[in-house]
PDB file of C-alpha atoms in Angstrom:
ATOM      1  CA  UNK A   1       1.180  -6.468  15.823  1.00  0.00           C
ATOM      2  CA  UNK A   2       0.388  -3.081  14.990  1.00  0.00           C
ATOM      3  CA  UNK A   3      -0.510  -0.939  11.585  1.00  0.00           C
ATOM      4  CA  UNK A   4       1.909   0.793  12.369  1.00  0.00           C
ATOM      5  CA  UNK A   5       4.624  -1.476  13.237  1.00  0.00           C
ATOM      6  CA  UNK A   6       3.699  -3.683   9.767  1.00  0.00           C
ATOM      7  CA  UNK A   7       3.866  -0.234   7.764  1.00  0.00           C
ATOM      8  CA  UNK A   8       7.477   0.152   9.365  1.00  0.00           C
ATOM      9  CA  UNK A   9       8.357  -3.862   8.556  1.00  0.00           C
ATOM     10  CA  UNK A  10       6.981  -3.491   5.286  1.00  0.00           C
ATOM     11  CA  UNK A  11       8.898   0.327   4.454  1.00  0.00           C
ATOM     12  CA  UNK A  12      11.895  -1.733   5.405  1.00  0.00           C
ATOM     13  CA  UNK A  13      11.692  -4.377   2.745  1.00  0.00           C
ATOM     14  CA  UNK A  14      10.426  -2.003  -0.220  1.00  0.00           C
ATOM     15  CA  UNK A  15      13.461  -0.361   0.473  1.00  0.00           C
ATOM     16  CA  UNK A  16      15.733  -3.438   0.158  1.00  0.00           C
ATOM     17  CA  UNK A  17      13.367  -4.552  -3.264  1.00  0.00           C
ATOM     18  CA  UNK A  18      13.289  -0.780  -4.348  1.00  0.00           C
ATOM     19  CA  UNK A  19      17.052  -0.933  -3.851  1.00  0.00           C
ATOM     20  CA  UNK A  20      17.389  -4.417  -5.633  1.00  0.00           C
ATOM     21  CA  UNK A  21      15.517  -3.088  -8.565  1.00  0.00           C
ATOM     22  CA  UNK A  22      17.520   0.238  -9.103  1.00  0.00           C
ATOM     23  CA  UNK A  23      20.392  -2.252 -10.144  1.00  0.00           C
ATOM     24  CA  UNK A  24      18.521  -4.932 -12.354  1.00  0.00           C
ATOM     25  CA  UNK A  25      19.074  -2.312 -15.150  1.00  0.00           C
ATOM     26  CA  UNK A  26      23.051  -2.826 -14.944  1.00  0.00           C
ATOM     27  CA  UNK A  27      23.031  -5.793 -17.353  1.00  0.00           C
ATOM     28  CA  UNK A  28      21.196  -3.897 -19.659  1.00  0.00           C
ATOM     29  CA  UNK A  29      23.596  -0.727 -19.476  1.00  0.00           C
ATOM     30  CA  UNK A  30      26.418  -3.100 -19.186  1.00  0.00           C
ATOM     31  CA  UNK A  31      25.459  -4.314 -22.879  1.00  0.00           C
ATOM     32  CA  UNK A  32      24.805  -0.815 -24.085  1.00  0.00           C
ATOM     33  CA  UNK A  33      28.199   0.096 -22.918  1.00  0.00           C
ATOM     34  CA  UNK A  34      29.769  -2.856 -24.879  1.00  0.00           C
ATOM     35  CA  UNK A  35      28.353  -2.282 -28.050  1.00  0.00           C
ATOM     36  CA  UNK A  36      27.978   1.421 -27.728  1.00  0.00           C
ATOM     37  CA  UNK A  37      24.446   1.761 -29.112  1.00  0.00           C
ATOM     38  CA  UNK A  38      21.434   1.570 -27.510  1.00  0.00           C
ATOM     39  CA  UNK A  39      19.898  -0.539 -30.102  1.00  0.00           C
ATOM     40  CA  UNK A  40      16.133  -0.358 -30.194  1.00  0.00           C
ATOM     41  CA  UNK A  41      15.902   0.004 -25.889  1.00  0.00           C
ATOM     42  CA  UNK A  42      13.795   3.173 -25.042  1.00  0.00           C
ATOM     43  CA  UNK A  43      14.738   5.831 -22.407  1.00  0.00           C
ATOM     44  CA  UNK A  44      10.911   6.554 -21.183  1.00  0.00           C
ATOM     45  CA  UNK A  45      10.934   3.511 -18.319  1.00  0.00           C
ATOM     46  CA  UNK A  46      14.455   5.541 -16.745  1.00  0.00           C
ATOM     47  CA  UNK A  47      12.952   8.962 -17.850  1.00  0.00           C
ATOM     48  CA  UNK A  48       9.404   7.706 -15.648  1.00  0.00           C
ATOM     49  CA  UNK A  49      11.419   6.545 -13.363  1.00  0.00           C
ATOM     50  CA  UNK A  50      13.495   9.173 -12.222  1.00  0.00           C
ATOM     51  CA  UNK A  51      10.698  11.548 -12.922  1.00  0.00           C
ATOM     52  CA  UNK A  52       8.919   9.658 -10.045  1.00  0.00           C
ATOM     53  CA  UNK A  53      11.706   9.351  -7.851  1.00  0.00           C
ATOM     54  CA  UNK A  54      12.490  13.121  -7.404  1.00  0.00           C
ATOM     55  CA  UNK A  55       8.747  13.729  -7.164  1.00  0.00           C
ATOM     56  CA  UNK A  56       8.617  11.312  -4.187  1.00  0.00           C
ATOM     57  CA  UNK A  57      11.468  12.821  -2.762  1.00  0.00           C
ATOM     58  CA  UNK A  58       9.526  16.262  -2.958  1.00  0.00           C
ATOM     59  CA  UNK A  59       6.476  14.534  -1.332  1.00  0.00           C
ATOM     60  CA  UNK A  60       8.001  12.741   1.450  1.00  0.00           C
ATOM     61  CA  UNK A  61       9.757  16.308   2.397  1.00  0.00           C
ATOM     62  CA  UNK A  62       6.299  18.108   3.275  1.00  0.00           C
ATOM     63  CA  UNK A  63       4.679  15.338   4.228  1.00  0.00           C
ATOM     64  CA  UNK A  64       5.118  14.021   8.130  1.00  0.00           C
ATOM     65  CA  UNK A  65       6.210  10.115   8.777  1.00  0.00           C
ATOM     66  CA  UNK A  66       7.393   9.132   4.836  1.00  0.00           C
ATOM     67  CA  UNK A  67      10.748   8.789   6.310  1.00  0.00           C
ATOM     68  CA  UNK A  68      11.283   5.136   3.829  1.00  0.00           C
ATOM     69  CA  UNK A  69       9.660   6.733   0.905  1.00  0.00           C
ATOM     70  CA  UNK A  70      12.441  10.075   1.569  1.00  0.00           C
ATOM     71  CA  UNK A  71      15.379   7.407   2.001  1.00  0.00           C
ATOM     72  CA  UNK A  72      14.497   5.124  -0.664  1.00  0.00           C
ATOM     73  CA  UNK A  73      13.798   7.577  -3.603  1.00  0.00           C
ATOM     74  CA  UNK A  74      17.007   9.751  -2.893  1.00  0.00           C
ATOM     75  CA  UNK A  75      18.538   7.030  -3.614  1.00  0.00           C
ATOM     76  CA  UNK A  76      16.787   5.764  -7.023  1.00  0.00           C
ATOM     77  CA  UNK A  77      17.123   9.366  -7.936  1.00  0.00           C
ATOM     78  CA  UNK A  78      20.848   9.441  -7.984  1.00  0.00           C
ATOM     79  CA  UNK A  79      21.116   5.980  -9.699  1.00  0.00           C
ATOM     80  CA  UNK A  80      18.310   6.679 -12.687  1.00  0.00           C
ATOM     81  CA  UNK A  81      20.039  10.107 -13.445  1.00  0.00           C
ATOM     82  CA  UNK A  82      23.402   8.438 -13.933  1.00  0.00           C
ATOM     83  CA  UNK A  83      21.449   5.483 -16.284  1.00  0.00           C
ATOM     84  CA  UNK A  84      19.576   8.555 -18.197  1.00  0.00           C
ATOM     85  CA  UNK A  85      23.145  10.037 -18.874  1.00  0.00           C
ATOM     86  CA  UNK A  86      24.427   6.709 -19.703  1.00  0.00           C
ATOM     87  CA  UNK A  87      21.505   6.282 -21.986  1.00  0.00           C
ATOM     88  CA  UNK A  88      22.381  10.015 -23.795  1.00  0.00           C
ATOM     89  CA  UNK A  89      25.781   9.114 -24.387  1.00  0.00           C
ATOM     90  CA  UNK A  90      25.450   5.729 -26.344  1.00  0.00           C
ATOM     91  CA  UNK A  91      21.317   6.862 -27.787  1.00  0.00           C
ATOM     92  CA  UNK A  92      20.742   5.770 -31.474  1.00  0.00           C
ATOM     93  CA  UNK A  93      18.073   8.416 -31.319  1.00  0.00           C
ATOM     94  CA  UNK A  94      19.829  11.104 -29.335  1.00  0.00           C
ATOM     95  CA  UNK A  95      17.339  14.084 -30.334  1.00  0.00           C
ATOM     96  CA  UNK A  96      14.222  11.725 -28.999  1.00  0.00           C
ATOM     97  CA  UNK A  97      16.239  11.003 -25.632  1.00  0.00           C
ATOM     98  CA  UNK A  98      16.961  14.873 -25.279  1.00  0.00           C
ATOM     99  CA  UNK A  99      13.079  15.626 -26.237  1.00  0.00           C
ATOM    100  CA  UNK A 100      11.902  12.789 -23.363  1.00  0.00           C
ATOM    101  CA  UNK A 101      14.460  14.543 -20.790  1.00  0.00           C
ATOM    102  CA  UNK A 102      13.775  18.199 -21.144  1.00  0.00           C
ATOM    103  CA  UNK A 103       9.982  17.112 -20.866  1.00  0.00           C
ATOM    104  CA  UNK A 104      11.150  15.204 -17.491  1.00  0.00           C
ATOM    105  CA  UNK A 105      12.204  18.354 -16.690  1.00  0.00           C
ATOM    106  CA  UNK A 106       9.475  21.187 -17.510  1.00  0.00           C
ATOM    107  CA  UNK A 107       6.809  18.400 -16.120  1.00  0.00           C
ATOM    108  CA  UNK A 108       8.673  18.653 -12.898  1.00  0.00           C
ATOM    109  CA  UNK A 109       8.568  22.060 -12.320  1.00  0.00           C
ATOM    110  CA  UNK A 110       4.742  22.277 -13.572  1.00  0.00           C
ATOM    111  CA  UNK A 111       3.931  19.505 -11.247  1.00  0.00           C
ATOM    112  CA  UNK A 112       5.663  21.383  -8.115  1.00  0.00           C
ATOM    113  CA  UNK A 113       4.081  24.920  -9.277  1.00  0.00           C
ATOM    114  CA  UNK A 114       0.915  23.274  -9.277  1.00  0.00           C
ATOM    115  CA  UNK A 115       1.313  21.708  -6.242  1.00  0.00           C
ATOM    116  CA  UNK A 116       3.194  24.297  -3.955  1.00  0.00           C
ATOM    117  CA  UNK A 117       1.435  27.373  -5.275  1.00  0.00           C
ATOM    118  CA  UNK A 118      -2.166  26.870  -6.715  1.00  0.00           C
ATOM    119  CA  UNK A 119      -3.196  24.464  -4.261  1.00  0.00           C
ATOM    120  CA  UNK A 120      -4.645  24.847  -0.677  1.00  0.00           C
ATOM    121  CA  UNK A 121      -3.180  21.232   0.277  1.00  0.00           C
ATOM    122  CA  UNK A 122       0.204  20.527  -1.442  1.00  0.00           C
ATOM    123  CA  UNK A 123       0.944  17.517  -0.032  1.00  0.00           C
ATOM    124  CA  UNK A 124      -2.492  16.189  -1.522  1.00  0.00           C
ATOM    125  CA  UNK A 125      -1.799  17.690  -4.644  1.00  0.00           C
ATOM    126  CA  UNK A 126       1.918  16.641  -5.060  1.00  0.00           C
ATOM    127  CA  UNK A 127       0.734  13.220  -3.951  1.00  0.00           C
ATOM    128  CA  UNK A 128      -1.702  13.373  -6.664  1.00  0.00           C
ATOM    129  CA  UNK A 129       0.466  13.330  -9.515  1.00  0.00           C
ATOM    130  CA  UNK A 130       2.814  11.041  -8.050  1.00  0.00           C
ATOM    131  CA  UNK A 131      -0.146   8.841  -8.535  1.00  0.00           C
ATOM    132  CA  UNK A 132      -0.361   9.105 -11.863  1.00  0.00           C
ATOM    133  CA  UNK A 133       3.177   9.195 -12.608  1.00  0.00           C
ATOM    134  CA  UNK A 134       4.012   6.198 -10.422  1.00  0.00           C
ATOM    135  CA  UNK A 135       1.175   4.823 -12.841  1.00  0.00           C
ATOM    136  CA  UNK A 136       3.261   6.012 -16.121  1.00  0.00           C
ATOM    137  CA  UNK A 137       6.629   5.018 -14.698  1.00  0.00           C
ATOM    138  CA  UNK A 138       5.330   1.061 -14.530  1.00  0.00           C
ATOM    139  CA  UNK A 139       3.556   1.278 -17.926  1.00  0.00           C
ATOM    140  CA  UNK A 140       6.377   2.612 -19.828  1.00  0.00           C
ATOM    141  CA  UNK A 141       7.906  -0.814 -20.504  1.00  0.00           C
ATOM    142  CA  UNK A 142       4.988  -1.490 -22.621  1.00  0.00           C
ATOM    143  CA  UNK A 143       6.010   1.418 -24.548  1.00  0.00           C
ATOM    144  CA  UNK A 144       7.695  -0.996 -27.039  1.00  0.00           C
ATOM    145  CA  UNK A 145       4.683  -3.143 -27.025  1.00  0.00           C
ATOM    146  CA  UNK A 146       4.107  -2.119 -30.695  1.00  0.00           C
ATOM    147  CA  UNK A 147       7.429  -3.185 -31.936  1.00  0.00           C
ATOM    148  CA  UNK A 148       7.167  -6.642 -29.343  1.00  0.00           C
ATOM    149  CA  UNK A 149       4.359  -7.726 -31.462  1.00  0.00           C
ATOM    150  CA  UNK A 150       5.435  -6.290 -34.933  1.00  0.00           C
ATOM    151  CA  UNK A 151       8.875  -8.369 -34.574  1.00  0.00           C
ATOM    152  CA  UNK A 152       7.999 -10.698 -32.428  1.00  0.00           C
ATOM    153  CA  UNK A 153      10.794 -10.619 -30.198  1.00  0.00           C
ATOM    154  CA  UNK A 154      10.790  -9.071 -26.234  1.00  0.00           C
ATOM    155  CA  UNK A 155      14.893  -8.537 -26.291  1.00  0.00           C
ATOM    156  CA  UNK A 156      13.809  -4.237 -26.192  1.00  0.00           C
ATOM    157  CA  UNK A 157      12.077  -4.973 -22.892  1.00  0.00           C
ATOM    158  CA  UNK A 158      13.978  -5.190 -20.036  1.00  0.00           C
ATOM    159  CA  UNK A 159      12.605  -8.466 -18.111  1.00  0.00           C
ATOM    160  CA  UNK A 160      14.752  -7.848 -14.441  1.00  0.00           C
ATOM    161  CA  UNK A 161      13.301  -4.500 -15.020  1.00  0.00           C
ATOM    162  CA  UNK A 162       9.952  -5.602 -15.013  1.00  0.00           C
ATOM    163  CA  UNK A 163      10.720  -8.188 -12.245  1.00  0.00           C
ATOM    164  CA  UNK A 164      11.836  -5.398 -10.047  1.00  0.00           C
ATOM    165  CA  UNK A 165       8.888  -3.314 -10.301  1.00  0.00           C
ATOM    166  CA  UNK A 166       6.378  -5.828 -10.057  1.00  0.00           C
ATOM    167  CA  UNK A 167       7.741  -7.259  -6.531  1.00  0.00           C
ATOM    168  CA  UNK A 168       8.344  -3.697  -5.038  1.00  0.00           C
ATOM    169  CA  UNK A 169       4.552  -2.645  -6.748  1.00  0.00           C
ATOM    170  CA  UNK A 170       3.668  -5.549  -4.277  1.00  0.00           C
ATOM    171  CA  UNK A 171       5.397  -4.650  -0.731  1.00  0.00           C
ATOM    172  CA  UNK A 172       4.678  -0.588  -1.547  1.00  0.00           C
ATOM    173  CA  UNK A 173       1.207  -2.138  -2.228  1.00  0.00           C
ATOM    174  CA  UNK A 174       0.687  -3.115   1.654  1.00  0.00           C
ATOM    175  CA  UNK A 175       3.222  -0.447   2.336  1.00  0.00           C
ATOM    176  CA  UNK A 176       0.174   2.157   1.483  1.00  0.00           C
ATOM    177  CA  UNK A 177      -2.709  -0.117   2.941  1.00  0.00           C
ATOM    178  CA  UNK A 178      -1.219  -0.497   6.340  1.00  0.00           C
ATOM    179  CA  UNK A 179       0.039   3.804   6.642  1.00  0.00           C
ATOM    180  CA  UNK A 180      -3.696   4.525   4.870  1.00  0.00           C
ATOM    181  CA  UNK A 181      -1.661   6.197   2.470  1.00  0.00           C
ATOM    182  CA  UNK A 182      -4.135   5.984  -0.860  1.00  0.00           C
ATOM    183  CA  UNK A 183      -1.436   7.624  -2.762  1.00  0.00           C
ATOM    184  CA  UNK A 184       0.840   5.204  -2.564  1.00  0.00           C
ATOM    185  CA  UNK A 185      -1.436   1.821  -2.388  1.00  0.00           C
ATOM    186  CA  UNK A 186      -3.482   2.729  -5.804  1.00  0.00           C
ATOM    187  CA  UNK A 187      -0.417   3.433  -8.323  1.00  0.00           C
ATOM    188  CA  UNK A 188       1.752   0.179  -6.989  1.00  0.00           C
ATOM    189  CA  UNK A 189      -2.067  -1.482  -7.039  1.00  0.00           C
ATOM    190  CA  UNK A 190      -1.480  -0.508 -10.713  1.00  0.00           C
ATOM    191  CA  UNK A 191       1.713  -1.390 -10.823  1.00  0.00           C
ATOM    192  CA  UNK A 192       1.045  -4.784  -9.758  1.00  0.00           C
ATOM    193  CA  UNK A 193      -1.065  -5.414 -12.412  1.00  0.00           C
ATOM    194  CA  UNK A 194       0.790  -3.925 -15.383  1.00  0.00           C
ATOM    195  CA  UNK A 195       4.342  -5.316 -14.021  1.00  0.00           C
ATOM    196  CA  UNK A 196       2.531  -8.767 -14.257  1.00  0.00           C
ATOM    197  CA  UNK A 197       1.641  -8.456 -17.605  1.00  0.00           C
ATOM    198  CA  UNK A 198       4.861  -7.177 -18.882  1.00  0.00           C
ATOM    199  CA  UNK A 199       6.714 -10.514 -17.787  1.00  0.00           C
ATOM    200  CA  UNK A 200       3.700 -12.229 -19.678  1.00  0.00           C
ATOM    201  CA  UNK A 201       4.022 -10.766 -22.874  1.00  0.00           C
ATOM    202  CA  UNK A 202       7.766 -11.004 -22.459  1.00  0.00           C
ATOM    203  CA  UNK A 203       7.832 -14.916 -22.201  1.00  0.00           C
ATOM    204  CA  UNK A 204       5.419 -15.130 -24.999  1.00  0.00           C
ATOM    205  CA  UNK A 205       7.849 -13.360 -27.255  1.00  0.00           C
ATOM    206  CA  UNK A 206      11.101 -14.342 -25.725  1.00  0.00           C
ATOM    207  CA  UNK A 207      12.234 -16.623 -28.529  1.00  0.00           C
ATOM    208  CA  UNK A 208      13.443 -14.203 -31.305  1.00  0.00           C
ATOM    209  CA  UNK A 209      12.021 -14.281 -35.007  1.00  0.00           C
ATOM    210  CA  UNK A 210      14.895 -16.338 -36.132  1.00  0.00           C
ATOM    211  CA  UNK A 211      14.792 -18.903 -33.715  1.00  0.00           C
ATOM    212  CA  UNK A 212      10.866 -19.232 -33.667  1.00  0.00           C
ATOM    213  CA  UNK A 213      10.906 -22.790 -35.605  1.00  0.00           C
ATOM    214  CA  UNK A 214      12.910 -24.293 -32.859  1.00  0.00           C
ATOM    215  CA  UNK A 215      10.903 -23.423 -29.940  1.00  0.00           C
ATOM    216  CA  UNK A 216       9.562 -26.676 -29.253  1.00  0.00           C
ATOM    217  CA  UNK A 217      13.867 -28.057 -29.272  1.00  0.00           C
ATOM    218  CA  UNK A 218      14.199 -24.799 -27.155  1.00  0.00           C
ATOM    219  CA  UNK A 219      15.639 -25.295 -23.209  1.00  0.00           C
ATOM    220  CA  UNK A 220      17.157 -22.070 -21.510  1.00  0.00           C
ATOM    221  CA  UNK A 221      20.762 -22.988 -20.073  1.00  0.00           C
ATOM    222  CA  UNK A 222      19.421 -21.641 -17.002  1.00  0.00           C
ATOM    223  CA  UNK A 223      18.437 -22.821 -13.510  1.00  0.00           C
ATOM    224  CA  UNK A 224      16.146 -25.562 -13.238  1.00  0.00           C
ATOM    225  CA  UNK A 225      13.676 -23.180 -11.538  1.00  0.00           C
ATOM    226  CA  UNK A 226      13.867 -20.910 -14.641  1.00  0.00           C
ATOM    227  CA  UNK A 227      13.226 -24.142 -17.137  1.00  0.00           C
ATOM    228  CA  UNK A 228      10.365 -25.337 -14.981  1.00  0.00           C
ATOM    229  CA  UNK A 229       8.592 -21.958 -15.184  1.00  0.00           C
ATOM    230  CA  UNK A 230       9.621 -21.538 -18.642  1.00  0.00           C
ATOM    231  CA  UNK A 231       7.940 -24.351 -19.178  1.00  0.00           C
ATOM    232  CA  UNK A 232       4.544 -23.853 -17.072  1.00  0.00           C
ATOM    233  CA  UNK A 233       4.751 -20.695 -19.348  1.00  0.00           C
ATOM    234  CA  UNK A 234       4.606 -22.684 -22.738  1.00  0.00           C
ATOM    235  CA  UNK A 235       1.646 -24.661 -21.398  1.00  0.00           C
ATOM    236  CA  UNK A 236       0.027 -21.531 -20.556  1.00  0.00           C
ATOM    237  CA  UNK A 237      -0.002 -20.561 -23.746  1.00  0.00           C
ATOM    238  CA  UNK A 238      -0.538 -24.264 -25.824  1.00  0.00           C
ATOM    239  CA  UNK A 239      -3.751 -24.002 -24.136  1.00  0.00           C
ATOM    240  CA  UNK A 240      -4.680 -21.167 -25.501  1.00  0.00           C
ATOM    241  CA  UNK A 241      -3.694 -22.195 -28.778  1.00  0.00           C
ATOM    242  CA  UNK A 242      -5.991 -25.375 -28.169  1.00  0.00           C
ATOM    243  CA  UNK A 243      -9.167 -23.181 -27.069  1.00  0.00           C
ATOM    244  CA  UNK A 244      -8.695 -20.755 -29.870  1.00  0.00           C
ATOM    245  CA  UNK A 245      -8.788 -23.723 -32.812  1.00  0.00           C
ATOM    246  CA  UNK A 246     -11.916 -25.268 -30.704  1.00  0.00           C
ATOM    247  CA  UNK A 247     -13.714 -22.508 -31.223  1.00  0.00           C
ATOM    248  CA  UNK A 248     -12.810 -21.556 -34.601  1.00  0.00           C
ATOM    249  CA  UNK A 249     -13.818 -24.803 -35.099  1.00  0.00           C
ATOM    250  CA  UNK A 250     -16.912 -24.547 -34.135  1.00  0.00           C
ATOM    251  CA  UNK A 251     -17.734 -21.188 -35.349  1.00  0.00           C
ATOM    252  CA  UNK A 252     -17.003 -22.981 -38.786  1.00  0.00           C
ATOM    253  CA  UNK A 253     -20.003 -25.385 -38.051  1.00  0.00           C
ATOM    254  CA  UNK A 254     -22.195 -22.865 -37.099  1.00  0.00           C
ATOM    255  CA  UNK A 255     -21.401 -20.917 -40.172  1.00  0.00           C
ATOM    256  CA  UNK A 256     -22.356 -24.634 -42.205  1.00  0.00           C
TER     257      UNK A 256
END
């Protein structure tokens, strides 16, 4: 089989995750709808994200053969503008979610001047800074790290979210390698990387402040998949608990 015809196989499928993805944030704006109030959820990872869609959009237009990245991101566009006006109308913080979308906005249009008339290559250019954006847009999860670890609870971080964008990171990932595309494979390389350690620091701090004492007593009325990885999870990190008292331990000694 063919680069080529992989590339195409592989387009096909990051659509379908891509697609998958664009609707794991429904729950979320489901339960923003129902208690009218964003709570403490942030609007940067839908500001990134449509940010990056309408950029890809823009690149796949002047650039030849990115007929799945043109389909796929038209798309994502239309759905992550409708969850950034869902977002205004319910924001706790409404002048902060109007500050983060007129900067969507003015970054655009600085990204496409750039690109379009102060460059000798635009598709290079454009291409570029979807790099680096595509790079933002799967970091900005972690954007509530700060309050994660102050509170101790992961319930501002999207998890299906995260999910999403760490199995499409993967297929646009081989996408890239198999069209030599480095624009594409290094920010879903990145994206790979950072989506995996969102899910990690959210199943550290899944168990909310209140219900930390019972974690031991704690089994998710889930799918057995879910419990078995939930658990694999804990042991994951009762390990590390173990190795960080050994060697406490024995920094004590030394220390005697």
């Amino acid at each position: 089989m063919s680069a080529g015809s992989i590339a195409a196989i592989l387009g096909s499928i990051g659509s379908v995750v891509s697609f998958c993805q664009f609707f794991t944030a429904v729950p979320t704006f489901v339960g923003i709808v129902r208690k009218r109030s964003t709570e403490n959820l942030s609007s940067l990872p839908y500001c990134a994200s449509a940010l990056l869609s309408i950029m890809w959009v823009s690149y796949a237009l002047i650039t030849p053969g990115r007929n799945s990245i043109l389909f796929i991101n038209s798309l994502s566009s239309c759905v992550f503008v409708t969850y950034m006006l869902v977002f205004l109308r319910y924001a706790v913080q409404k002048r902060t979610t109007v500050l983060y979308y007129l900067g969507l906005v003015v970054c655009y249009l600085l990204i496409m001047y750039c690109s379009l008339f102060l460059s000798h290559d635009p598709s290079a250019t454009l291409g570029t800074f979807c790099v680096f954006v595509n790079i933002l847009m799967y970091a900005s999860p972690l954007a509530v790290l700060k309050t994660i670890i102050e509170t101790k609870d992961s319930s501002c971080m999207p998890p299906l979210y995260s999910l999403g964008g760490w199995l499409a990171a993967m297929v646009w990932f081989g996408y890239g390698f198999f069209t030599g595309d480095m624009h594409i494979m290094i920010p879903n390389a990145a994206g790979v990387v950072l989506g995996a350690s969102q899910m990690i620091i959210w199943f550290i701090y899944r168990v909310p402040k209140d219900q930390k004492k019972n974690r031991r007593g704690f089994t998710p009325a889930a799918a057995v998949a879910t419990t078995l990885y939930h658990g694999f999870v804990a042991r994951i990190v009762h390990y590390g608990d173990a190795f960080r008292i050994i060697v406490y331990r024995l920094y004590e000694k030394k220390q005697l």
